[in-house]
Amino acid sequence: MIPTPIPDTRAYALTALALLSLSCLTLAAHLHTRWAWVRRLPLLAVHVLLMSALVLAGAALLGPMALLQPVPEHPAGWWGLPSGALVGFALGLLIIRVDRAITTSWRRSSTPPARPQPPRMTAARPAGFAASGTGLSERRRTGLVRARNDYAPTRSDLQVRLELLVAVAVGEELVFRGLLTRLALLLADGPLVVAGLAVAAAVFACSHVFFGWVQVLAKIPLAVAACAATLLTGNVLAAIVCHVVFNVWVWRYRRSEPVARRVPARGMWGATA
Amino acid sequence: MSALPWPLRALTLAALVILYYKYAKAALFAACRRVAHLLPFARRWDASERGSVLELAAAGASHVLVVVLLVLVTGVDLTGLVLGLNRPDLIALGVAVGVGEVALGSLLCRVLIEGVQAMGRRRSGAENVPSGAQPAAAASAVASGERTRQWLGLSRGGWIRHHLKTMEVISLPLAITLTAVQVGSEEVVFRGLVLTWLRDAGPVLAIGISCLLFTVMQIFLMSSWRAAMFPVVGAIVMGLTHGVLFWHYPLLLPLVVAHVTFFLFAVA
């Protein structure tokens, strides 16, 4: 027997919110790859704009406090805020050490950097006036692969202002620990809640794949620590402080790096980006 | 047929899916490629482009026939499902769901590609570095980049090719219509019919079987496992999301809109 359809806008809206929150950095990379006018902004600025829209949508759907205090009726109450700030600072310092240890051990065991890829000869494609009136001018160029997977951060994407890195940290914690934790806790079943929290942490780590595979591994401790701190204190302040401390260290690290030693980001194709 | 126990119904569906999506479609596409050489427009479109447009049109038309056949076999009343025209809010949210699915799918694909590449680099590094031959290691990294390029190139083949070529050569409204008929029929089959017919198996089994059949169907007519990775990962994300949504709210139109949006965002 077919049950009576019960259209539920809220269920669709929450599903869309969960999917877009999980993939917000990839979506920013898609937009960045696809349209030239978006490419004028650094990737992280597009990411922050998308996260702002998601936070606003989440606040409208779940209530503004739901994102700041994703664990409803937590026993810590408002006392969780000052303790969260302290816990977050301590966790941030710890995560910096763990992140450095992972990236350093990976770098030691990895192969020496590759030589630049030799230039490839490809068939010349008529362009401009030469292409007019030919079949090529009438074709729409599609980009399944180009739009999906060839984004690689450039030097300008990586060397950004401190304010932007702090905004990224705050936005990511509001989305991954505030919004997605709240959505996971909405699931009634215990194992489903754990699975939801694990998926959010895993996807947070995976979203750093654009900066290299080692960054996925290095971001797992940050994801787990921020999730645990949020559940422990009942609010996202600990996770935000932890992530901000970490991003400030990243900014200082990149600034202090001698220009001669800075390795440009390697693109998908093994060429310098 | 509805009196059968659900495992037999699941097996019947699996047999029909393999029969149509693997064998019937392969024969249909081979016929389309032969017919493409007989068509006019040789100066405007080459044989591959004519064949691709024909393949997509034939896939859509045959899909509609398969839906009719499955309705007769399963006895599911589709008129109770195709509601949602009066819900523009759900249609708009279907667009957002589709965008979210394609973005999540492409993130997972990228993770897989980078993971396989990193494992390959480490393996080749373990083989090459002890010998102290740096040029060999560098050459291995270049070869790894070349393998990635080949991987991404492969993913434009198989049945994805006729969507890409159709998008390139015919007008956008016509291309969207052809795509919508094709993917709309998939939603009717894998959500509307499969989930409704297997409802008594419970949500986990019904959604699992629907998602499995939907994912397996993506592998057919692709040249290799690597080429099939993109549609398979997308199908897992979409199969689970659409399955859960349809299980609770049996509306097809927003899911069709989400599926079309997924394709347009991925291909256009």
Coordinates of C-alpha atoms in Angstrom, one line a residue, chain B residues 152-258:
Chain B
L152 CA 40.2 11.7 -15.5
G153 CA 40.1 11.3 -19.3
L154 CA 38.6 7.8 -18.9
S155 CA 35.8 9.2 -16.8
R156 CA 34.6 11.1 -19.9
G157 CA 33.8 7.9 -21.6
G158 CA 31.1 5.3 -21.4
W159 CA 27.6 6.5 -21.0
I160 CA 28.8 9.8 -19.7
R161 CA 30.0 10.6 -23.2
H162 CA 26.6 10.8 -24.7
H163 CA 25.5 13.4 -22.0
L164 CA 28.7 15.4 -22.6
K165 CA 28.4 15.4 -26.4
T166 CA 24.7 16.1 -26.3
M167 CA 25.3 19.1 -24.1
E168 CA 28.0 20.3 -26.5
V169 CA 26.1 20.1 -29.8
I170 CA 22.4 20.6 -29.4
S171 CA 20.4 23.5 -27.9
L172 CA 20.4 23.7 -24.1
P173 CA 16.6 23.3 -23.6
L174 CA 16.6 20.2 -25.8
A175 CA 19.6 18.8 -24.1
I176 CA 18.0 19.4 -20.6
T177 CA 14.8 17.8 -21.8
L178 CA 16.6 14.7 -23.0
T179 CA 18.6 14.5 -19.8
A180 CA 15.4 15.1 -17.7
V181 CA 13.6 12.2 -19.4
Q182 CA 16.5 9.9 -18.8
V183 CA 17.2 10.7 -15.2
G184 CA 13.5 11.2 -14.3
S185 CA 12.9 7.6 -15.4
E186 CA 15.7 6.5 -13.2
E187 CA 14.1 8.2 -10.3
V188 CA 10.8 6.5 -11.1
V189 CA 12.4 3.1 -11.3
F190 CA 14.9 3.2 -8.4
R191 CA 12.9 5.3 -5.9
G192 CA 9.2 5.2 -7.1
L193 CA 9.0 1.5 -8.0
V194 CA 11.7 -0.3 -6.1
L195 CA 11.2 1.4 -2.8
T196 CA 7.4 1.2 -3.0
W197 CA 7.4 -2.5 -4.1
L198 CA 9.9 -3.5 -1.3
R199 CA 8.3 -1.4 1.4
D200 CA 7.5 -4.4 3.5
A201 CA 11.2 -5.4 3.7
G202 CA 11.8 -2.4 6.0
P203 CA 13.7 0.9 5.5
V204 CA 17.2 -0.4 5.8
L205 CA 16.8 -3.3 3.4
A206 CA 14.6 -1.5 0.9
I207 CA 16.9 1.6 0.8
G208 CA 20.0 -0.6 0.7
I209 CA 18.7 -2.7 -2.2
S210 CA 17.5 0.4 -4.1
C211 CA 20.9 2.1 -3.6
L212 CA 22.8 -1.1 -4.6
L213 CA 20.9 -1.6 -7.8
F214 CA 21.2 2.1 -8.6
T215 CA 25.0 2.0 -8.0
V216 CA 25.5 -1.3 -9.9
M217 CA 23.6 0.1 -12.9
Q218 CA 26.2 3.0 -13.1
I219 CA 29.0 0.5 -13.7
F220 CA 27.5 -1.0 -16.8
L221 CA 28.7 0.4 -20.1
M222 CA 31.7 2.1 -18.5
S223 CA 35.1 1.2 -19.8
S224 CA 36.8 0.4 -16.5
W225 CA 36.4 0.6 -12.7
R226 CA 38.4 3.8 -12.7
A227 CA 36.1 5.4 -15.3
A228 CA 33.1 4.2 -13.3
M229 CA 34.3 5.8 -10.0
F230 CA 32.6 9.2 -10.6
P231 CA 29.1 7.9 -11.3
V232 CA 29.4 5.2 -8.6
V233 CA 30.4 7.6 -5.9
G234 CA 27.6 10.0 -7.0
A235 CA 25.1 7.2 -7.1
I236 CA 25.9 6.1 -3.5
V237 CA 25.5 9.7 -2.2
M238 CA 22.3 10.2 -4.3
G239 CA 20.9 6.7 -3.7
L240 CA 21.1 7.1 0.1
T241 CA 19.8 10.7 0.2
H242 CA 16.9 10.2 -2.2
G243 CA 16.1 6.8 -0.7
V244 CA 15.7 8.2 2.8
L245 CA 13.8 11.2 1.6
F246 CA 11.4 9.1 -0.6
W247 CA 10.9 6.6 2.2
H248 CA 9.5 9.3 4.5
Y249 CA 7.9 11.6 1.9
P250 CA 7.0 9.7 -1.3
L251 CA 7.3 12.6 -3.7
L252 CA 9.1 12.1 -7.0
L253 CA 9.2 15.6 -8.6
P254 CA 11.7 17.2 -6.1
L255 CA 13.9 14.2 -6.4
V256 CA 13.8 14.4 -10.3
V257 CA 14.7 18.0 -10.0
A258 CA 17.6 17.2 -7.7

